[in-house]
Amino acid sequence: MALQYETVNYTMPTRFTGLDPYNVKAVRNPSKKSKHKILFVFDHIFPEDLQSRKMLSGPMGQRFFDICKLAKDYYQAAYAETELEWMAVPFNQFKTYGKDNADLAKEANTSFAAHISKVVIDYRPDVVMLFGKQPFMELCPSAMKQTHGNYTN
């Protein structure tokens, strides 16, 4: 089955009026055979994805699929990504870095985390895989405390 691109609605809080939302569509691999669902949450949206408005649509997306192929071919993963039901979504919904207002970034990250929590409730994945520090900090604060702030552990 082919990949599907779909809008995952983000309601921009009025506090952020005037900021341009990314409006990048999530990518989904539907599978009727898969017994499990995976949600991939990416902290960084790559320039080619911003341009096309589709997750994993360019060279970095190709690297993602290459890593999945490597997991299957070299490490004998039980399933290829094509056999699994999965969806990839962006954590960030608009640009927060480079802004002078630290409170704005903090509020934005809280809003993004609430949005991803809603995606988890609606999509109902068995596994949520977070890429990047900010999603981990916002969605797993107790785990962040256990790592003493070192999210790479």
PDB file of C-alpha atoms in Angstrom:
ATOM      1  CA  MET A   1       0.000   0.000   0.000  1.00  0.00           C
ATOM      2  CA  ALA A   2       1.273   3.494  -0.813  1.00  0.00           C
ATOM      3  CA  LEU A   3       2.102   6.133   1.749  1.00  0.00           C
ATOM      4  CA  GLN A   4      -0.699   8.550   2.542  1.00  0.00           C
ATOM      5  CA  TYR A   5      -0.331  12.203   3.468  1.00  0.00           C
ATOM      6  CA  GLU A   6      -2.935  13.631   5.786  1.00  0.00           C
ATOM      7  CA  THR A   7      -3.584  16.766   7.735  1.00  0.00           C
ATOM      8  CA  VAL A   8      -3.315  16.466  11.496  1.00  0.00           C
ATOM      9  CA  ASN A   9      -5.102  19.583  12.669  1.00  0.00           C
ATOM     10  CA  TYR A  10      -3.333  21.901  15.059  1.00  0.00           C
ATOM     11  CA  THR A  11      -5.392  24.673  16.600  1.00  0.00           C
ATOM     12  CA  MET A  12      -3.124  27.675  16.933  1.00  0.00           C
ATOM     13  CA  PRO A  13      -3.706  29.351  20.317  1.00  0.00           C
ATOM     14  CA  THR A  14      -4.579  33.050  20.053  1.00  0.00           C
ATOM     15  CA  ARG A  15      -1.379  33.833  21.948  1.00  0.00           C
ATOM     16  CA  PHE A  16       0.518  32.917  18.784  1.00  0.00           C
ATOM     17  CA  THR A  17      -1.516  35.014  16.361  1.00  0.00           C
ATOM     18  CA  GLY A  18       0.760  36.456  13.729  1.00  0.00           C
ATOM     19  CA  LEU A  19       3.113  33.478  13.597  1.00  0.00           C
ATOM     20  CA  ASP A  20       3.021  31.356  10.466  1.00  0.00           C
ATOM     21  CA  PRO A  21       2.069  27.712  11.060  1.00  0.00           C
ATOM     22  CA  TYR A  22       4.091  25.106   9.186  1.00  0.00           C
ATOM     23  CA  ASN A  23       1.022  23.203   7.926  1.00  0.00           C
ATOM     24  CA  VAL A  24       3.113  20.108   7.136  1.00  0.00           C
ATOM     25  CA  LYS A  25       1.030  16.996   6.463  1.00  0.00           C
ATOM     26  CA  ALA A  26       1.747  13.834   8.399  1.00  0.00           C
ATOM     27  CA  VAL A  27       2.779  10.754   6.447  1.00  0.00           C
ATOM     28  CA  ARG A  28       1.120   7.454   7.188  1.00  0.00           C
ATOM     29  CA  ASN A  29       1.730   3.887   6.131  1.00  0.00           C
ATOM     30  CA  PRO A  30      -1.582   2.096   6.508  1.00  0.00           C
ATOM     31  CA  SER A  31      -1.460  -1.667   6.926  1.00  0.00           C
ATOM     32  CA  LYS A  32      -4.390  -3.980   7.397  1.00  0.00           C
ATOM     33  CA  LYS A  33      -2.067  -6.859   8.364  1.00  0.00           C
ATOM     34  CA  SER A  34      -0.099  -5.098  11.083  1.00  0.00           C
ATOM     35  CA  LYS A  35      -1.140  -5.805  14.653  1.00  0.00           C
ATOM     36  CA  HIS A  36       0.716  -2.769  16.014  1.00  0.00           C
ATOM     37  CA  LYS A  37       0.899   0.953  15.299  1.00  0.00           C
ATOM     38  CA  ILE A  38       3.901   3.227  15.686  1.00  0.00           C
ATOM     39  CA  LEU A  39       3.834   7.005  15.950  1.00  0.00           C
ATOM     40  CA  PHE A  40       7.078   8.794  15.021  1.00  0.00           C
ATOM     41  CA  VAL A  41       7.334  12.358  16.385  1.00  0.00           C
ATOM     42  CA  PHE A  42      10.054  14.479  14.790  1.00  0.00           C
ATOM     43  CA  ASP A  43      11.386  17.568  16.575  1.00  0.00           C
ATOM     44  CA  HIS A  44      12.969  19.048  13.459  1.00  0.00           C
ATOM     45  CA  ILE A  45      11.141  19.601  10.193  1.00  0.00           C
ATOM     46  CA  PHE A  46      13.536  19.434   7.290  1.00  0.00           C
ATOM     47  CA  PRO A  47      13.600  22.260   4.705  1.00  0.00           C
ATOM     48  CA  GLU A  48      12.374  20.028   1.888  1.00  0.00           C
ATOM     49  CA  ASP A  49       9.401  18.977   4.048  1.00  0.00           C
ATOM     50  CA  LEU A  50       8.572  22.623   4.775  1.00  0.00           C
ATOM     51  CA  GLN A  51       8.720  23.349   1.061  1.00  0.00           C
ATOM     52  CA  SER A  52       6.568  20.374  -0.006  1.00  0.00           C
ATOM     53  CA  ARG A  53       4.380  20.573   3.144  1.00  0.00           C
ATOM     54  CA  LYS A  54       4.768  16.774   3.557  1.00  0.00           C
ATOM     55  CA  MET A  55       6.705  14.854   6.230  1.00  0.00           C
ATOM     56  CA  LEU A  56       9.636  12.706   5.067  1.00  0.00           C
ATOM     57  CA  SER A  57       9.265  13.884   1.476  1.00  0.00           C
ATOM     58  CA  GLY A  58      12.909  14.634   0.645  1.00  0.00           C
ATOM     59  CA  PRO A  59      16.453  13.385   1.184  1.00  0.00           C
ATOM     60  CA  MET A  60      16.123  13.160   4.966  1.00  0.00           C
ATOM     61  CA  GLY A  61      12.964  11.129   4.525  1.00  0.00           C
ATOM     62  CA  GLN A  62      14.935   8.829   2.257  1.00  0.00           C
ATOM     63  CA  ARG A  63      17.527   8.431   5.052  1.00  0.00           C
ATOM     64  CA  PHE A  64      14.695   7.426   7.401  1.00  0.00           C
ATOM     65  CA  PHE A  65      13.589   4.708   4.983  1.00  0.00           C
ATOM     66  CA  ASP A  66      17.207   3.613   4.455  1.00  0.00           C
ATOM     67  CA  ILE A  67      17.588   3.171   8.230  1.00  0.00           C
ATOM     68  CA  CYS A  68      14.397   1.099   8.303  1.00  0.00           C
ATOM     69  CA  LYS A  69      15.731  -1.061   5.458  1.00  0.00           C
ATOM     70  CA  LEU A  70      19.036  -1.474   7.313  1.00  0.00           C
ATOM     71  CA  ALA A  71      17.167  -2.603  10.433  1.00  0.00           C
ATOM     72  CA  LYS A  72      15.388  -5.291   8.416  1.00  0.00           C
ATOM     73  CA  ASP A  73      18.262  -6.435   6.185  1.00  0.00           C
ATOM     74  CA  TYR A  74      21.258  -6.181   8.497  1.00  0.00           C
ATOM     75  CA  TYR A  75      19.816  -6.481  12.000  1.00  0.00           C
ATOM     76  CA  GLN A  76      17.051  -8.945  11.047  1.00  0.00           C
ATOM     77  CA  ALA A  77      14.225  -6.789  12.389  1.00  0.00           C
ATOM     78  CA  ALA A  78      11.015  -8.791  12.555  1.00  0.00           C
ATOM     79  CA  TYR A  79       9.205  -6.438  10.187  1.00  0.00           C
ATOM     80  CA  ALA A  80      10.018  -3.987   7.424  1.00  0.00           C
ATOM     81  CA  GLU A  81       8.522  -0.504   7.723  1.00  0.00           C
ATOM     82  CA  THR A  82       6.278  -1.332   4.776  1.00  0.00           C
ATOM     83  CA  GLU A  83       4.681  -4.132   6.835  1.00  0.00           C
ATOM     84  CA  LEU A  84       3.868  -1.906   9.794  1.00  0.00           C
ATOM     85  CA  GLU A  85       1.116   0.604  10.442  1.00  0.00           C
ATOM     86  CA  TRP A  86       2.868   3.872  11.270  1.00  0.00           C
ATOM     87  CA  MET A  87       2.512   7.619  11.106  1.00  0.00           C
ATOM     88  CA  ALA A  88       5.161  10.374  11.237  1.00  0.00           C
ATOM     89  CA  VAL A  89       4.205  13.813  12.562  1.00  0.00           C
ATOM     90  CA  PRO A  90       6.079  17.015  13.354  1.00  0.00           C
ATOM     91  CA  PHE A  91       6.347  18.151  16.958  1.00  0.00           C
ATOM     92  CA  ASN A  92       6.889  21.824  16.090  1.00  0.00           C
ATOM     93  CA  GLN A  93       3.969  23.544  14.429  1.00  0.00           C
ATOM     94  CA  PHE A  94       5.696  26.878  13.805  1.00  0.00           C
ATOM     95  CA  LYS A  95       9.148  28.412  14.198  1.00  0.00           C
ATOM     96  CA  THR A  96      10.179  28.993  17.815  1.00  0.00           C
ATOM     97  CA  TYR A  97      13.985  29.155  17.618  1.00  0.00           C
ATOM     98  CA  GLY A  98      15.595  32.496  17.043  1.00  0.00           C
ATOM     99  CA  LYS A  99      12.769  34.291  18.845  1.00  0.00           C
ATOM    100  CA  ASP A 100      13.733  36.802  21.554  1.00  0.00           C
ATOM    101  CA  ASN A 101      10.907  35.744  23.853  1.00  0.00           C
ATOM    102  CA  ALA A 102      11.834  32.630  25.884  1.00  0.00           C
ATOM    103  CA  ASP A 103       8.320  32.534  27.360  1.00  0.00           C
ATOM    104  CA  LEU A 104       6.860  32.271  23.860  1.00  0.00           C
ATOM    105  CA  ALA A 105       9.030  29.228  23.092  1.00  0.00           C
ATOM    106  CA  LYS A 106       8.107  27.605  26.401  1.00  0.00           C
ATOM    107  CA  GLU A 107       4.388  28.195  25.833  1.00  0.00           C
ATOM    108  CA  ALA A 108       4.706  26.963  22.256  1.00  0.00           C
ATOM    109  CA  ASN A 109       6.394  23.725  23.362  1.00  0.00           C
ATOM    110  CA  THR A 110       3.632  23.154  25.919  1.00  0.00           C
ATOM    111  CA  SER A 111       1.072  23.701  23.161  1.00  0.00           C
ATOM    112  CA  PHE A 112       2.933  21.325  20.811  1.00  0.00           C
ATOM    113  CA  ALA A 113       3.026  18.663  23.539  1.00  0.00           C
ATOM    114  CA  ALA A 114      -0.724  19.004  24.103  1.00  0.00           C
ATOM    115  CA  HIS A 115      -1.224  18.632  20.354  1.00  0.00           C
ATOM    116  CA  ILE A 116       0.902  15.453  20.208  1.00  0.00           C
ATOM    117  CA  SER A 117      -0.973  14.068  23.225  1.00  0.00           C
ATOM    118  CA  LYS A 118      -4.200  14.523  21.262  1.00  0.00           C
ATOM    119  CA  VAL A 119      -2.636  12.813  18.237  1.00  0.00           C
ATOM    120  CA  VAL A 120      -1.690   9.869  20.482  1.00  0.00           C
ATOM    121  CA  ILE A 121      -5.255   9.663  21.814  1.00  0.00           C
ATOM    122  CA  ASP A 122      -6.768   9.814  18.311  1.00  0.00           C
ATOM    123  CA  TYR A 123      -4.267   7.542  16.520  1.00  0.00           C
ATOM    124  CA  ARG A 124      -3.865   5.096  19.429  1.00  0.00           C
ATOM    125  CA  PRO A 125      -0.350   3.817  18.679  1.00  0.00           C
ATOM    126  CA  ASP A 126       1.251   0.949  20.554  1.00  0.00           C
ATOM    127  CA  VAL A 127       4.616   2.710  20.424  1.00  0.00           C
ATOM    128  CA  VAL A 128       5.490   6.403  20.334  1.00  0.00           C
ATOM    129  CA  MET A 129       9.021   7.087  19.140  1.00  0.00           C
ATOM    130  CA  LEU A 130      10.334  10.583  19.854  1.00  0.00           C
ATOM    131  CA  PHE A 131      13.123  12.160  17.794  1.00  0.00           C
ATOM    132  CA  GLY A 132      14.761  15.165  19.432  1.00  0.00           C
ATOM    133  CA  LYS A 133      15.215  16.771  22.792  1.00  0.00           C
ATOM    134  CA  GLN A 134      12.140  18.996  22.916  1.00  0.00           C
ATOM    135  CA  PRO A 135       9.509  16.269  22.410  1.00  0.00           C
ATOM    136  CA  PHE A 136      11.260  14.133  25.011  1.00  0.00           C
ATOM    137  CA  MET A 137      11.433  16.999  27.516  1.00  0.00           C
ATOM    138  CA  GLU A 138       7.790  17.957  27.044  1.00  0.00           C
ATOM    139  CA  LEU A 139       6.217  14.516  26.779  1.00  0.00           C
ATOM    140  CA  CYS A 140       8.420  12.563  29.209  1.00  0.00           C
ATOM    141  CA  PRO A 141       9.348  14.982  32.005  1.00  0.00           C
ATOM    142  CA  SER A 142       9.763  12.266  34.659  1.00  0.00           C
ATOM    143  CA  ALA A 143      12.127  10.324  32.386  1.00  0.00           C
ATOM    144  CA  MET A 144      14.061  13.538  31.764  1.00  0.00           C
ATOM    145  CA  LYS A 145      14.510  13.942  35.525  1.00  0.00           C
ATOM    146  CA  GLN A 146      15.800  10.371  35.790  1.00  0.00           C
ATOM    147  CA  THR A 147      18.441  11.110  33.157  1.00  0.00           C
ATOM    148  CA  HIS A 148      19.465  14.283  35.001  1.00  0.00           C
ATOM    149  CA  GLY A 149      18.708  16.331  31.909  1.00  0.00           C
ATOM    150  CA  ASN A 150      20.716  14.151  29.564  1.00  0.00           C
ATOM    151  CA  TYR A 151      18.029  13.005  27.171  1.00  0.00           C
ATOM    152  CA  THR A 152      20.486  10.994  25.060  1.00  0.00           C
ATOM    153  CA  ASN A 153      20.847   8.297  27.764  1.00  0.00           C
TER     154      ASN A 153
END
